[in-house]
PDB file of C-alpha atoms in Angstrom:
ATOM      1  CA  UNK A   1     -18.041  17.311  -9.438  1.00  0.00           C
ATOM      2  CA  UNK A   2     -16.885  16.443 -12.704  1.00  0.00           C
ATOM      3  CA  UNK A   3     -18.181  16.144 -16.203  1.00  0.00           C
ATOM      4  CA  UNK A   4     -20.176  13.121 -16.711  1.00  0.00           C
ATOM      5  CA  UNK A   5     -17.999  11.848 -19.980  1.00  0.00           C
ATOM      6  CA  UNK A   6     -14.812  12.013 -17.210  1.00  0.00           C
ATOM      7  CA  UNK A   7     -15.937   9.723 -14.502  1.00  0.00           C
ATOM      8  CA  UNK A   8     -14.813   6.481 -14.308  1.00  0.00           C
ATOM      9  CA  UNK A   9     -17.608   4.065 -14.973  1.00  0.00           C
ATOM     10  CA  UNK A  10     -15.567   0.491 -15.012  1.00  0.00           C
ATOM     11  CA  UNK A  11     -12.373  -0.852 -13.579  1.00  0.00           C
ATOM     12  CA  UNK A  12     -10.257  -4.378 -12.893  1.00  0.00           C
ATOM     13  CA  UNK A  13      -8.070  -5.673 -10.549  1.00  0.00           C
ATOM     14  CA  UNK A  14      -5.120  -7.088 -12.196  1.00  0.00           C
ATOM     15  CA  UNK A  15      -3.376 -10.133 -11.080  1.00  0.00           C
ATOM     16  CA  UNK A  16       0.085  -8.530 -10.619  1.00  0.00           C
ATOM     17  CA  UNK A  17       1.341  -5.234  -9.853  1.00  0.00           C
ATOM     18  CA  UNK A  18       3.348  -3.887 -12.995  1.00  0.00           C
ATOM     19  CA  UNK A  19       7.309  -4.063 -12.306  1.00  0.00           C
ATOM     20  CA  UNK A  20      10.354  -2.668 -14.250  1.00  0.00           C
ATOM     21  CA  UNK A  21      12.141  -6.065 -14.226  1.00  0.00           C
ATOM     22  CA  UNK A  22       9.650  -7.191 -16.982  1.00  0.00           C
ATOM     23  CA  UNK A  23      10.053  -3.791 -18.680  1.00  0.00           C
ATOM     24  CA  UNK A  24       6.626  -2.483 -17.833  1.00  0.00           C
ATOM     25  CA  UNK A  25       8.112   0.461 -16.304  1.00  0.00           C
ATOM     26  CA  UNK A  26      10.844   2.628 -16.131  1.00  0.00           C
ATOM     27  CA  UNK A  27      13.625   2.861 -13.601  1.00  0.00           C
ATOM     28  CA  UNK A  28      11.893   5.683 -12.293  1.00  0.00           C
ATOM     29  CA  UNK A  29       8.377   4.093 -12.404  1.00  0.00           C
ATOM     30  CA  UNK A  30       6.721   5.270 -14.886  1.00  0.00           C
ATOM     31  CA  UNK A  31       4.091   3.249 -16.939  1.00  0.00           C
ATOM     32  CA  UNK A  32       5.631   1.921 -20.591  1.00  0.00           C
ATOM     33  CA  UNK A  33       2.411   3.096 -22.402  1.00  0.00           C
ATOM     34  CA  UNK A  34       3.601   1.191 -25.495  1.00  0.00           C
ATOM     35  CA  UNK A  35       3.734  -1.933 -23.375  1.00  0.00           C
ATOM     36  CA  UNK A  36       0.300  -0.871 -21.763  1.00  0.00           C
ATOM     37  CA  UNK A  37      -1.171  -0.484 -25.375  1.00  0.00           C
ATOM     38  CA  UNK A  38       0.539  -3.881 -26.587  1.00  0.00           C
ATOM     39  CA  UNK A  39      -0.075  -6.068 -23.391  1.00  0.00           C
ATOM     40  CA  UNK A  40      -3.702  -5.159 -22.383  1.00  0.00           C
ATOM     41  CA  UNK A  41      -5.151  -3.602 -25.421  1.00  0.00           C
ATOM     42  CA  UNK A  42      -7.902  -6.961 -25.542  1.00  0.00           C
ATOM     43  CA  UNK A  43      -8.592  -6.163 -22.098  1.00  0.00           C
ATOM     44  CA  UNK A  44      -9.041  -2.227 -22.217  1.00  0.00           C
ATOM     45  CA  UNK A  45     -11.218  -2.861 -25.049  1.00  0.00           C
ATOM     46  CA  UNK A  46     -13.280  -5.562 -22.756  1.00  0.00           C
ATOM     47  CA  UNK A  47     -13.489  -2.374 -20.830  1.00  0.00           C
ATOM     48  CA  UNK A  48     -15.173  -0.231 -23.029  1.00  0.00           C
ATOM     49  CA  UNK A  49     -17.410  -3.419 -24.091  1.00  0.00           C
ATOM     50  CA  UNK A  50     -20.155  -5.280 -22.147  1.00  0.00           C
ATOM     51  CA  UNK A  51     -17.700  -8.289 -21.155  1.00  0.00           C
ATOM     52  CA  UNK A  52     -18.255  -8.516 -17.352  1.00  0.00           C
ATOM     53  CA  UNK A  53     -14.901 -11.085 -17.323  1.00  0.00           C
ATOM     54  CA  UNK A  54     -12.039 -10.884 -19.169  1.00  0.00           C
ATOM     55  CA  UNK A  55      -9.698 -14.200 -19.838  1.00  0.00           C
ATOM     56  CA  UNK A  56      -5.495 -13.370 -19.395  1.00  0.00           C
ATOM     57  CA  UNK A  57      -2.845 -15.476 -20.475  1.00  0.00           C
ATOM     58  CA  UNK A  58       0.465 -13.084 -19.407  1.00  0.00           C
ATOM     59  CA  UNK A  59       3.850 -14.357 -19.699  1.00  0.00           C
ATOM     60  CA  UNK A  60       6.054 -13.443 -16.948  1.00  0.00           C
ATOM     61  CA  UNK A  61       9.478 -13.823 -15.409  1.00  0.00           C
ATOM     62  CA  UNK A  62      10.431 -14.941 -12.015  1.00  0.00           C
ATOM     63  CA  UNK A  63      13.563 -13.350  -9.923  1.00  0.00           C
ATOM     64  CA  UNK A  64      15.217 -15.828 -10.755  1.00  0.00           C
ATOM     65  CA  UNK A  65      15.031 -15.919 -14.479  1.00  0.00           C
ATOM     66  CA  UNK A  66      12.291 -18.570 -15.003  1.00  0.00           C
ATOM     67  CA  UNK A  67       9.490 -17.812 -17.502  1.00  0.00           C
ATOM     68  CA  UNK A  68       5.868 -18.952 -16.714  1.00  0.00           C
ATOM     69  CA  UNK A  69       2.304 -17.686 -17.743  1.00  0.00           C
ATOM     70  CA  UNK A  70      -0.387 -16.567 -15.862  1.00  0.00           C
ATOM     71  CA  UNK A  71      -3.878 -17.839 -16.458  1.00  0.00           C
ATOM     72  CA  UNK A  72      -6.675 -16.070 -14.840  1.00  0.00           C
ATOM     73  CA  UNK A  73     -10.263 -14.245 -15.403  1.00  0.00           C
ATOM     74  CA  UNK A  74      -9.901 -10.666 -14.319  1.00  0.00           C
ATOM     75  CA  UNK A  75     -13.507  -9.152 -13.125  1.00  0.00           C
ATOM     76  CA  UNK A  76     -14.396  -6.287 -14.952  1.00  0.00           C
ATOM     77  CA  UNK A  77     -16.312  -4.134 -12.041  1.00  0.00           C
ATOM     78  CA  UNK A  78     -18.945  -1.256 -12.726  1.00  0.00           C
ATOM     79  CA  UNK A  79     -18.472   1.753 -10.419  1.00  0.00           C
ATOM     80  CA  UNK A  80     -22.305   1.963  -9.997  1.00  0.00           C
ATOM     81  CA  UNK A  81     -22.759  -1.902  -8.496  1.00  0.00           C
ATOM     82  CA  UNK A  82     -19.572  -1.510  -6.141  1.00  0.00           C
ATOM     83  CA  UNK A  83     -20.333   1.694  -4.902  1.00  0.00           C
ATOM     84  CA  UNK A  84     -24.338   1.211  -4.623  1.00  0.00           C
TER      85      UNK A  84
END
């Protein structure tokens, strides 16, 4: 098993899977830790916190070169209560 200070203990769901078209990954698919650090720094924080909801308002662009933003409350889950 491993060391207690390396398990996961919370997680979220985000409301959109992370795409290079927006230039939060690479061609090659790796994660843009800058825009990680820049984009959801409130909500990795909430993570470490006792927030049990965090609040996102996300820009994004459509295929077709529209811009929008995303409203939503992301659920921030403990491992304990979803795995019993």
């Amino acid at each position: 098993t491993l060391p207690e200070w390396t398990r996961i203990k919370r997680f979220v769901n985000l409301h959109k899977e992370f795409d290079a078209d927006e230039a939060e990954l690479t061609r090659t698919r790796k994660l843009r830790r800058t825009f990680v650090e820049d984009r959801y720094g409130d909500l990795i924080a909430a993570l470490y916190g006792e927030d049990k909801e965090y609040n996102v308002d996300a820009p994004i662009t459509y295929r077709d070169g529209r811009r929008g933003v995303i409203k939503t409350a992301i659920k921030v889950n403990n491992v304990d209560e979803v795995t019993g």
